[in-house]
Coordinates of C-alpha atoms in Angstrom, one line a residue:
M975 CA 7.0 -64.7 172.0
Q976 CA 6.8 -61.1 172.7
K977 CA 3.3 -59.4 173.1
I978 CA 2.7 -56.0 170.9
F979 CA 1.0 -53.5 172.6
G980 CA -1.4 -50.8 171.5
R981 CA -2.3 -47.1 172.4
A982 CA -3.9 -48.2 175.3
G983 CA -1.9 -50.5 176.7
Q984 CA -3.6 -53.6 175.5
P985 CA -2.1 -56.6 173.6
L986 CA -3.0 -56.2 170.2
L987 CA -5.0 -59.5 168.6
P988 CA -2.9 -61.5 166.0
Q989 CA -4.9 -60.3 163.1
K990 CA -3.9 -56.6 164.0
V991 CA -0.1 -57.2 164.7
L992 CA -0.5 -58.5 160.7
S993 CA -2.0 -55.9 159.4
V994 CA 0.2 -53.2 161.0
A995 CA 3.1 -55.1 159.9
I996 CA 1.5 -55.2 156.0
V997 CA 0.9 -51.1 156.3
T998 CA 4.5 -50.8 158.1
V999 CA 6.4 -52.6 155.2
A1000 CA 4.0 -50.9 152.4
F1001 CA 5.2 -47.4 154.3
C1002 CA 8.7 -48.3 154.3
I1003 CA 8.7 -49.4 150.6
C1004 CA 7.1 -46.7 149.0
A1005 CA 9.2 -44.3 151.2
A1006 CA 12.7 -46.1 149.6
A1007 CA 10.9 -45.8 146.1
F1008 CA 10.2 -42.4 146.0
P1009 CA 13.5 -40.8 145.9
A1010 CA 14.0 -42.7 143.2
A1011 CA 11.3 -42.5 141.2
V1012 CA 12.2 -38.4 141.3
A1013 CA 15.5 -39.1 140.4
A1014 CA 14.5 -41.0 137.2
S1015 CA 11.9 -38.0 136.4
A1016 CA 14.5 -35.3 136.4
E1017 CA 16.6 -37.8 134.2
E1018 CA 13.5 -38.2 132.1
G1019 CA 13.2 -34.1 132.0
D1020 CA 16.9 -34.1 130.5
R1021 CA 16.1 -36.2 127.7
Q1022 CA 14.7 -34.1 124.4
P1023 CA 11.2 -35.5 123.9
A1024 CA 10.8 -38.3 121.3
E1025 CA 9.7 -36.9 117.7
V1026 CA 6.2 -37.3 117.6
F1027 CA 4.6 -37.8 114.0
T1028 CA 1.6 -35.8 112.8
H1029 CA -0.7 -35.8 109.8
K1030 CA 0.0 -32.4 108.4
V1031 CA -2.4 -30.8 105.4
E1032 CA -1.2 -28.4 103.1
K1033 CA -3.2 -26.0 102.0
K1034 CA -2.3 -25.7 98.4
L1035 CA -4.0 -23.1 96.3
L1036 CA -4.5 -24.6 92.6
P1037 CA -5.3 -22.4 90.2
L1038 CA -8.9 -22.1 89.1
P1039 CA -10.7 -20.7 85.7
D1040 CA -13.0 -17.6 86.0
C1041 CA -16.8 -18.1 85.7
K1042 CA -16.7 -16.1 82.4
D1043 CA -13.9 -18.1 81.3
A1044 CA -14.8 -18.7 77.1
V1045 CA -13.9 -22.2 77.2
L1046 CA -14.9 -23.0 80.0
L1047 CA -18.6 -22.0 78.9
G1048 CA -18.1 -23.4 75.7
A1049 CA -17.1 -27.0 77.3
V1050 CA -20.3 -26.7 79.5
K1051 CA -22.4 -25.5 76.6
D1052 CA -21.4 -28.4 74.6
F1053 CA -21.8 -31.3 77.4
V1054 CA -25.4 -29.9 78.0
A1055 CA -26.4 -30.4 74.3
G1056 CA -25.0 -33.5 74.4
F1057 CA -26.3 -34.4 77.6
Y1058 CA -29.7 -33.9 76.7
A1059 CA -29.6 -35.4 73.2
G1060 CA -28.9 -38.0 74.6
N1061 CA -31.6 -38.4 76.7
A1062 CA -35.0 -40.4 75.6
D1063 CA -37.6 -38.5 76.9
K1064 CA -38.8 -36.2 74.2
N1065 CA -42.2 -34.8 75.6
A1066 CA -42.9 -31.1 75.7
A1067 CA -42.0 -30.4 79.0
F1068 CA -38.8 -32.0 78.5
R1069 CA -37.9 -30.0 74.8
R1070 CA -39.2 -26.5 77.1
R1071 CA -36.8 -27.4 79.7
C1072 CA -34.0 -28.0 77.3
H1073 CA -34.3 -25.1 75.5
F1074 CA -34.7 -22.8 78.6
I1075 CA -31.5 -24.1 80.1
T1076 CA -29.9 -24.0 76.8
H1077 CA -30.5 -20.6 75.6
N1078 CA -29.2 -19.5 79.5
L1079 CA -25.3 -20.9 79.7
A1080 CA -24.0 -17.3 79.0
E1081 CA -23.8 -15.7 81.9
F1082 CA -22.6 -17.0 85.2
S1083 CA -21.1 -15.5 88.8
R1084 CA -19.1 -16.5 91.3
E1085 CA -20.9 -17.5 94.5
N1086 CA -19.3 -18.1 98.3
I1087 CA -18.8 -21.3 98.9
A1088 CA -19.4 -20.6 102.7
N1089 CA -23.0 -19.5 101.8
Y1090 CA -24.0 -23.4 100.7
K1091 CA -23.3 -25.0 103.7
T1092 CA -27.3 -25.5 105.2
E1093 CA -29.6 -28.5 104.5
A1094 CA -31.8 -25.5 102.4
A1095 CA -29.0 -25.0 99.6
R1096 CA -29.1 -28.8 98.7
P1097 CA -28.4 -30.5 96.7
V1098 CA -25.2 -27.9 96.2
S1099 CA -24.2 -28.3 99.7
D1100 CA -24.4 -32.2 99.5
I1101 CA -21.8 -32.1 96.8
I1102 CA -19.6 -29.9 98.3
I1103 CA -19.7 -31.6 101.6
D1104 CA -19.4 -35.2 99.7
L1105 CA -15.6 -33.7 97.9
K1106 CA -14.2 -32.2 101.1
V1107 CA -15.0 -35.5 103.2
N1108 CA -14.4 -38.4 100.5
K1109 CA -11.8 -36.4 98.3
N1110 CA -10.1 -34.4 100.4
I1111 CA -10.4 -31.4 98.5
L1112 CA -10.3 -27.9 100.3
E1113 CA -12.9 -25.5 99.8
E1114 CA -10.2 -22.9 98.6
N1115 CA -9.8 -25.3 95.2
M1116 CA -13.2 -25.2 94.4
L1117 CA -14.8 -22.8 92.2
L1118 CA -19.2 -22.5 92.5
C1119 CA -20.8 -20.3 89.5
K1120 CA -24.2 -19.8 89.5
N1121 CA -26.5 -18.2 86.5
Q1122 CA -29.8 -16.6 87.6
S1123 CA -32.4 -18.2 85.4
P1124 CA -35.8 -16.1 85.1
Y1125 CA -37.4 -18.8 84.6
K1126 CA -39.0 -20.6 87.6
D1127 CA -39.3 -24.2 85.8
P1128 CA -35.8 -25.1 85.0
G1129 CA -34.3 -23.0 88.0
N1130 CA -30.9 -22.2 88.2
V1131 CA -28.0 -24.3 87.3
Y1132 CA -24.7 -24.4 89.0
I1133 CA -21.3 -25.1 88.2
L1134 CA -19.1 -26.8 90.4
V1135 CA -15.1 -27.1 89.3
Y1136 CA -12.1 -28.1 90.8
P1137 CA -9.0 -29.4 89.8
E1138 CA -8.2 -32.9 89.2
E1139 CA -5.3 -34.7 87.9
D1140 CA -4.2 -32.7 85.3
G1141 CA -7.3 -30.4 84.1
Y1142 CA -10.6 -29.8 85.8
R1143 CA -13.5 -32.1 87.0
V1144 CA -16.5 -30.0 86.0
H1145 CA -20.1 -30.9 87.9
L1146 CA -22.8 -29.4 86.6
I1147 CA -26.1 -29.3 89.7
N1148 CA -29.4 -28.8 88.7
L1149 CA -29.3 -30.3 85.3
G1150 CA -30.5 -33.9 85.4
A1151 CA -32.5 -35.8 87.9
Q1152 CA -31.8 -34.7 92.1
G1153 CA -28.8 -37.4 92.8
E1154 CA -28.2 -38.0 89.3
D1155 CA -24.2 -37.4 89.0
V1156 CA -23.7 -34.8 85.7
S1157 CA -20.2 -33.8 85.7
F1158 CA -17.4 -34.2 83.0
F1159 CA -13.7 -33.9 82.9
Y1160 CA -12.1 -30.5 81.6
K1161 CA -8.9 -29.5 80.9
K1162 CA -7.9 -26.2 79.6
A1163 CA -5.8 -26.0 76.1

């Protein structure tokens, strides 16, 4: 058996011989594999990249009615009259609220939806966020109209319109109890 000597001419112990042999073998394997890895990566560079499929959201703008559209306002007035007629609460405060709201549905102005994204603009912001997240409706495909109520008690009524199937879904916000979904389907003739 041959003796293997270290740097200072001293013989190496058997475990050191084994560790030196392992390191030497590992180095040789890496040195042999490196050119093959470089050649393989060069071949991959010549290939076309694999086709990647991504989910693409198309911004398709749909036609919306105007806030002053006579057909829309007529449908809103009819719905509000039916909504209050079917309600069982007939005290004086309720009748007063019904009177103020129904007589103040003639004039609506368009509102910018971007102004209704904070908690201060609730419940309008809640419905907008719900439609964007749960129904994937683009902000550009929503119309928000607000009436200017001179009365503090009933407050402003908002109309939120968005396309649905072959017509429009109309949400009336601040009409019923808070959290109550007051909406109807409207189809322009």
